[in-house]
Structures are given as C-alpha cells and as structure tokens.
Short mmCIF file of C-alpha atoms in Angstrom, two decimals:
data_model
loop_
_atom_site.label_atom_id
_atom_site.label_comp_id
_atom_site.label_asym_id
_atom_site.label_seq_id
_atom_site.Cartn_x
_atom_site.Cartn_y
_atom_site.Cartn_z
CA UNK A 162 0.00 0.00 0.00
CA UNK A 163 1.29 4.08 -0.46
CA UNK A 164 2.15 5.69 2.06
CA UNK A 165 0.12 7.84 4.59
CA UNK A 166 -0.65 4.35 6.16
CA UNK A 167 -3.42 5.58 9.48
CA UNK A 168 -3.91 3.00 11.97
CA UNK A 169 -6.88 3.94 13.98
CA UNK A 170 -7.73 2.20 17.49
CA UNK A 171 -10.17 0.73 19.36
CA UNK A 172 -12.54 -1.18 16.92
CA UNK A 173 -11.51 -4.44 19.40
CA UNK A 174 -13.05 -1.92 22.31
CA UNK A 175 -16.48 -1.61 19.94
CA UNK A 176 -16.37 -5.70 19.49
CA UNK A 177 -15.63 -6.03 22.97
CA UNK A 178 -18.95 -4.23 23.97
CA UNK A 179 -21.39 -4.66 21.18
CA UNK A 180 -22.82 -7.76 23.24
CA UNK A 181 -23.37 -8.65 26.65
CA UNK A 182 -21.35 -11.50 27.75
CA UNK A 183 -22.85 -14.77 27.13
CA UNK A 184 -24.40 -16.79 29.98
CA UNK A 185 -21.98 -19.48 31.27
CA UNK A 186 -23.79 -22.65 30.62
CA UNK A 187 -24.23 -21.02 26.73
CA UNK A 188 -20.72 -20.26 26.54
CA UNK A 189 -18.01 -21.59 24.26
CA UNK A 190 -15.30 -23.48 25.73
CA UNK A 191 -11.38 -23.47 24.59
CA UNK A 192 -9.86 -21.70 21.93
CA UNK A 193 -9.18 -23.66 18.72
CA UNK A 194 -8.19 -24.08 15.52
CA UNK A 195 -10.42 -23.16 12.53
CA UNK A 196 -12.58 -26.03 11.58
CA UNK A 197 -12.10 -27.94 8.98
CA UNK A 198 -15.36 -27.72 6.91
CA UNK A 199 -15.85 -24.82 5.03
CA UNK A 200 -17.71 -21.96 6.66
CA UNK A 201 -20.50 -20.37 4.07
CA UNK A 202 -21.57 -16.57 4.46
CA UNK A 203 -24.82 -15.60 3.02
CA UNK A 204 -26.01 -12.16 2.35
CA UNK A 205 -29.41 -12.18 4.00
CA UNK A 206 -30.10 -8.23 2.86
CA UNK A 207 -28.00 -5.46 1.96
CA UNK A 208 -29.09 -1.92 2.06
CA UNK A 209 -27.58 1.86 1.84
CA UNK A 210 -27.16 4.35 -0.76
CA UNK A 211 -23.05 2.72 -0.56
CA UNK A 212 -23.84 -0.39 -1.57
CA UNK A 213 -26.41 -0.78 -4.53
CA UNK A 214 -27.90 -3.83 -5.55
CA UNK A 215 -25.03 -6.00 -6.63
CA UNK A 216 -22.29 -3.84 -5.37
CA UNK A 217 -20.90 -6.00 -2.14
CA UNK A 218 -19.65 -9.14 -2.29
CA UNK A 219 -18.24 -11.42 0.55
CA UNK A 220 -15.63 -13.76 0.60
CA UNK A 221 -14.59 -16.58 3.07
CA UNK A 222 -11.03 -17.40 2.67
CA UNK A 223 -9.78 -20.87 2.61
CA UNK A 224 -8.44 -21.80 6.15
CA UNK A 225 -11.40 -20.23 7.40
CA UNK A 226 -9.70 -17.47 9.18
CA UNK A 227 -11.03 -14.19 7.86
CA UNK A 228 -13.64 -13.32 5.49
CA UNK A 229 -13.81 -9.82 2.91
CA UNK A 230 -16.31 -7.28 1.78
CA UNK A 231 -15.85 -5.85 -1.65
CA UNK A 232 -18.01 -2.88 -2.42
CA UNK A 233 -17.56 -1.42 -6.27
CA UNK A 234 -19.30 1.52 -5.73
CA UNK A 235 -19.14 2.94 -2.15
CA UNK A 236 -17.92 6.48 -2.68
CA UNK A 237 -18.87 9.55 -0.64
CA UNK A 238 -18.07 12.62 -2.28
CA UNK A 239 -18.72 16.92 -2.20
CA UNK A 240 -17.93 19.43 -4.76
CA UNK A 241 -17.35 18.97 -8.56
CA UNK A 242 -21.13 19.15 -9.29
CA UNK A 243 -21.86 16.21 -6.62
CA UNK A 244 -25.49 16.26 -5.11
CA UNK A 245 -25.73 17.52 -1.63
CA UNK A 246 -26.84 13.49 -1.23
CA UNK A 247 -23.21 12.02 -1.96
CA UNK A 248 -21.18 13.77 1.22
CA UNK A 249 -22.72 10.21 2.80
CA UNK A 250 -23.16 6.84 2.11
CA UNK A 251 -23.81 3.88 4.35
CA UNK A 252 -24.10 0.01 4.13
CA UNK A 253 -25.96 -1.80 6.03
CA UNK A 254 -25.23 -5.83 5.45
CA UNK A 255 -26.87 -8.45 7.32
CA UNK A 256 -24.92 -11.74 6.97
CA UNK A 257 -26.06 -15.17 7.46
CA UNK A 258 -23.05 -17.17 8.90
CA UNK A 259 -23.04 -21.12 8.83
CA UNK A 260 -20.95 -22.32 10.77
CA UNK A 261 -19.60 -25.99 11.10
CA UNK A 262 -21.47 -28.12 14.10
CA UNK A 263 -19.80 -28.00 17.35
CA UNK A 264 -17.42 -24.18 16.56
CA UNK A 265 -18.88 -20.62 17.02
CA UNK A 266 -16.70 -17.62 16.27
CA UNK A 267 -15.87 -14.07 17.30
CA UNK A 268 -14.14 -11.46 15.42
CA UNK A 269 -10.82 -10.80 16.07
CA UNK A 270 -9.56 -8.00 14.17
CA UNK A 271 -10.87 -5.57 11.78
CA UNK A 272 -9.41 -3.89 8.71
CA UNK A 273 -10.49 -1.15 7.07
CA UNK A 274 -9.06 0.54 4.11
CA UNK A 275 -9.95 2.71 1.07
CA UNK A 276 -8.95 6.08 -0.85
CA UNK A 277 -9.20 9.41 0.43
CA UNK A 278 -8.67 12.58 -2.10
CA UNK A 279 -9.56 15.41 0.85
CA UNK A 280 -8.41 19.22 -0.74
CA UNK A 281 -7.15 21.36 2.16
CA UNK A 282 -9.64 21.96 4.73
CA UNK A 283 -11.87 19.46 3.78
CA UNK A 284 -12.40 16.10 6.25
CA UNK A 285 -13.69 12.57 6.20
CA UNK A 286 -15.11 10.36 8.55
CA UNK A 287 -15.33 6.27 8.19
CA UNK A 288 -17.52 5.19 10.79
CA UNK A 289 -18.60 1.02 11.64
CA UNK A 290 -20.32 -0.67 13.98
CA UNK A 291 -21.19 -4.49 14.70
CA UNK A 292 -23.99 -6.82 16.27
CA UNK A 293 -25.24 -10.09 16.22
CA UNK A 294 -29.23 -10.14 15.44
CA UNK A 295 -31.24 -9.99 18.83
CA UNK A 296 -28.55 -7.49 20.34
CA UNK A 297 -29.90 -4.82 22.72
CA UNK A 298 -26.67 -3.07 22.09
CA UNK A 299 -24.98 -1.57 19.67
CA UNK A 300 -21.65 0.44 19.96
CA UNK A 301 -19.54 1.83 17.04
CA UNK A 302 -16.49 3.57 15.90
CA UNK A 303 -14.98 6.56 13.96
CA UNK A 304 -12.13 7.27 12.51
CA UNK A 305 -10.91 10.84 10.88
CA UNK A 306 -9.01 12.05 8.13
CA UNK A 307 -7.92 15.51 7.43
CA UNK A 308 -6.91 17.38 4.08
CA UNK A 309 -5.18 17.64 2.28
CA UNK A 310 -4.96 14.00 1.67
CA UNK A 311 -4.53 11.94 -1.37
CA UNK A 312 -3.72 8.32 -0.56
CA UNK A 313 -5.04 5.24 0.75
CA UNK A 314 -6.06 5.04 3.84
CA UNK A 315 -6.86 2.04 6.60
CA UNK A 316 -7.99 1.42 9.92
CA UNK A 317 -7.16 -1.81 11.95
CA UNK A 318 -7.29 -2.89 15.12
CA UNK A 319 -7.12 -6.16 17.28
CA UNK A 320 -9.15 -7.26 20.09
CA UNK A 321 -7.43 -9.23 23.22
CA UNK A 322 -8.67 -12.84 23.30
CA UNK A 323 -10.34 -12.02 26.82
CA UNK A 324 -12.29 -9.25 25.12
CA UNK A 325 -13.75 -11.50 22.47
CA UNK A 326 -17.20 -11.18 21.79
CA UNK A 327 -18.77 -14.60 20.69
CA UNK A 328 -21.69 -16.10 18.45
CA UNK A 329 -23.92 -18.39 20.77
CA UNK A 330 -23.62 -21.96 20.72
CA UNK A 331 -26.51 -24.05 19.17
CA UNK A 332 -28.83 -20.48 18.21
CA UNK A 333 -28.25 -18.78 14.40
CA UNK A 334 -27.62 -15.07 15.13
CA UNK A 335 -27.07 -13.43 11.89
CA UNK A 336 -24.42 -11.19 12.11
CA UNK A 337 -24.75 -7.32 11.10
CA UNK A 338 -22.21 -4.94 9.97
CA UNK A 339 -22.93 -1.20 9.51
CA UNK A 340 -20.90 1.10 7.88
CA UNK A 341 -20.35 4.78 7.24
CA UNK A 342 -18.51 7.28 4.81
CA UNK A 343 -18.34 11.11 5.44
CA UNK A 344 -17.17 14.20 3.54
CA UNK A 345 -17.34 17.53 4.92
CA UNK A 346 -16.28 20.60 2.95
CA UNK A 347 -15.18 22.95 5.21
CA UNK A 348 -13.05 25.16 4.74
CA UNK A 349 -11.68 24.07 1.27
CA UNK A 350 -11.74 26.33 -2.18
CA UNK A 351 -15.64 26.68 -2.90
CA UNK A 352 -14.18 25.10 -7.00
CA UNK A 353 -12.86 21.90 -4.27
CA UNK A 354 -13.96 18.37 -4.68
CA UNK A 355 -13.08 16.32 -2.17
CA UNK A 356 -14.10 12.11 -1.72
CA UNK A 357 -13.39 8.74 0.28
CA UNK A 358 -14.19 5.43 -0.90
CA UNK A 359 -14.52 2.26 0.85
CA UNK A 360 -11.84 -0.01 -0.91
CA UNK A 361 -9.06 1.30 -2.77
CA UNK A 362 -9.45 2.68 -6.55
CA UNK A 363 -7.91 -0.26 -8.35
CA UNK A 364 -10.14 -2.79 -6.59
CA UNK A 365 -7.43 -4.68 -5.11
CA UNK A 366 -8.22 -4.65 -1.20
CA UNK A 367 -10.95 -5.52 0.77
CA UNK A 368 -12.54 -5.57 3.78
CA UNK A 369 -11.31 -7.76 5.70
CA UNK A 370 -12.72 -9.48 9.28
CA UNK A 371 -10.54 -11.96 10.90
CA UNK A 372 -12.07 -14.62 12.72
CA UNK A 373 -11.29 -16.38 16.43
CA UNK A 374 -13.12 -19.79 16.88
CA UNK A 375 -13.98 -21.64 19.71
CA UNK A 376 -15.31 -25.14 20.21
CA UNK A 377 -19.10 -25.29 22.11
CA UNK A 378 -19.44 -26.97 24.96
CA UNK A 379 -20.60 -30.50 24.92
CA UNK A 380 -18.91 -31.12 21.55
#
C-alpha cells in the first residue's frame, strides 16, 4: 500500500462491547483451531445508498480465518457538481453465517481501508459498527481524516482474546455490519472536490474481518 498508512484504534473496544457476555452454561469453551469444513456466508439483505444492488460481495477465505467485503461503488463525495446526497453513504449488510457443528466464532480483528482525495480543509469520517441479530446493544467507531490527503487510507485494530465477543452456541444469530462514509467541505476552495471510498481505486483490497473460533461446549 502508499504511504500515509493511518492506523486507527479501538474497533476491538467496539467488538468487545457490542454484546453482553454470554451466559456461562451457553458459553463456548477453549480456543481452537479453525474447523475444517468450510464456513458459508450468506447475504441475508444489503441496504444503503453505498452499496447498490449488486455492489458487495463477501468472501470466506480458505483456512477459514477471515472473510472480505468488496463494495464497487461505495464512494462519498462533495464538490465537482456532486449532489448535496453524496457527502454520505452507508451500508448496512446483514450476513447469514453457517458455521460448522460443534465451533462458534468471534471477530478478532478488523481492517479497514480505502482512498481518500480530501483538498485542504476538507475532512472525512469512516464510521462502523457491529452486532449479532437480537442485540440490545450496539456500539460503534470513527475514525478521521484531514486534508489535504490523497492516498489510501486504513484502519485496523485487534481485540485481546479475553475481550472477544462470541456467536452463541446451538442459536443462528445473523451477524450485522454497519458502515459509514463522510465528507465535509469545510473550509476548502468553494471550485474543491473532495471524496473517500470504501476499498481502494484499483479494486485490489478488501474488507477484511478476521475470525477467532472456539469449540461449544458439549462437543
């Protein structure tokens, strides 16, 4: 990747706390290698003005140990002509996750990258946040960029294995991912245009969630 590399924290902090802890006898017991059947991730529904209809994709990779979004057209932009309507775009993706008998998962890292062209003055904001269906809570995460700025950019972060928030054993929870892109103006040249994209220009990098798994108790 270019350079201007940001490393934002505290996405493991916004896993950590998106659920309360899981009753003991529901649990999951030691930590474990991936399992060896494939995992299968559905895309229940997909909605936001950052992800049309047939603009995300997800990916699981082989050794079961992280899965990708792609979005093709997830671009938040102001100036240039630009509608008042493009300074944000959202995604909202609600993922149906099939996991092997007898495993459940957590995340375990996050990474987030894109493209940024910000003219002086102007900002952006990435924001995401993460639940498993029935939550009560839901806590998320920003991360800001300044201009001027023309580069990729990412956001990563990894949670400690005591911190891990986990799928429950034995109950399908689909698993829902929210995210966020924000340009602001400001103070840049009125002629400006500044965007941010979700995934980098040439289509090369992902999304990318890296997965923890646990064996269930009684398995």
């Amino acid at each position: 990747m270019a350079g201007g590399l940001i490393a934002s924290g505290a996405i493991g902090l916004l896993l950590a706390t998106a659920l309360p802890a899981l009753p003991a006898q529901q649990g999951p017991s030691s930590i474990t290698d991936p399992p060896p059947d494939r995992i299968v991730i559905d895309i229940a529904t997909v909605n936001g003005s950052g992800c049309p209809k047939d603009t995300a994709a997800v990916a699981v990779s082989q050794d079961n140990t992280a899965f990708t979004v792609t979005y093709s057209q997830y671009v938040a932009q102001v100036g240039g002509g630009a509608p008042a309507t493009a300074a944000r775009r959202n995604c909202q993706l609600n993922l149906v996750v099939h996991v092997p008998h007898g495993f459940t998962y957590a995340i375990a890292s996050a990474d987030y990258r894109g493209y940024a062209s910000l003219a002086p003055g102007a900002a952006g904001t990435a924001k995401a946040s993460y639940y498993f269906q029935g939550s009560p809570q839901t806590a998320s995460r920003e991360h800001h960029f300044g201009g001027p700025y023309e580069d990729n950019w990412q956001a990563t972060d990894e949670t400690d294995w005591a911190q891990l928030v986990w799928a429950p054993c034995g109950v399908q929870r689909n698993f829902n991912i929210n995210t966020e892109l924000r340009v602001q103006k400001g103070t840049s040249a009125p002629a400006s245009a500044s965007y941010m994209t979700m995934d980098s220009t040439d289509g090369d990098i992902s999304t990318v969630y890296h997965l923890a798994w646990r064996e269930c108790p009684g398995t």
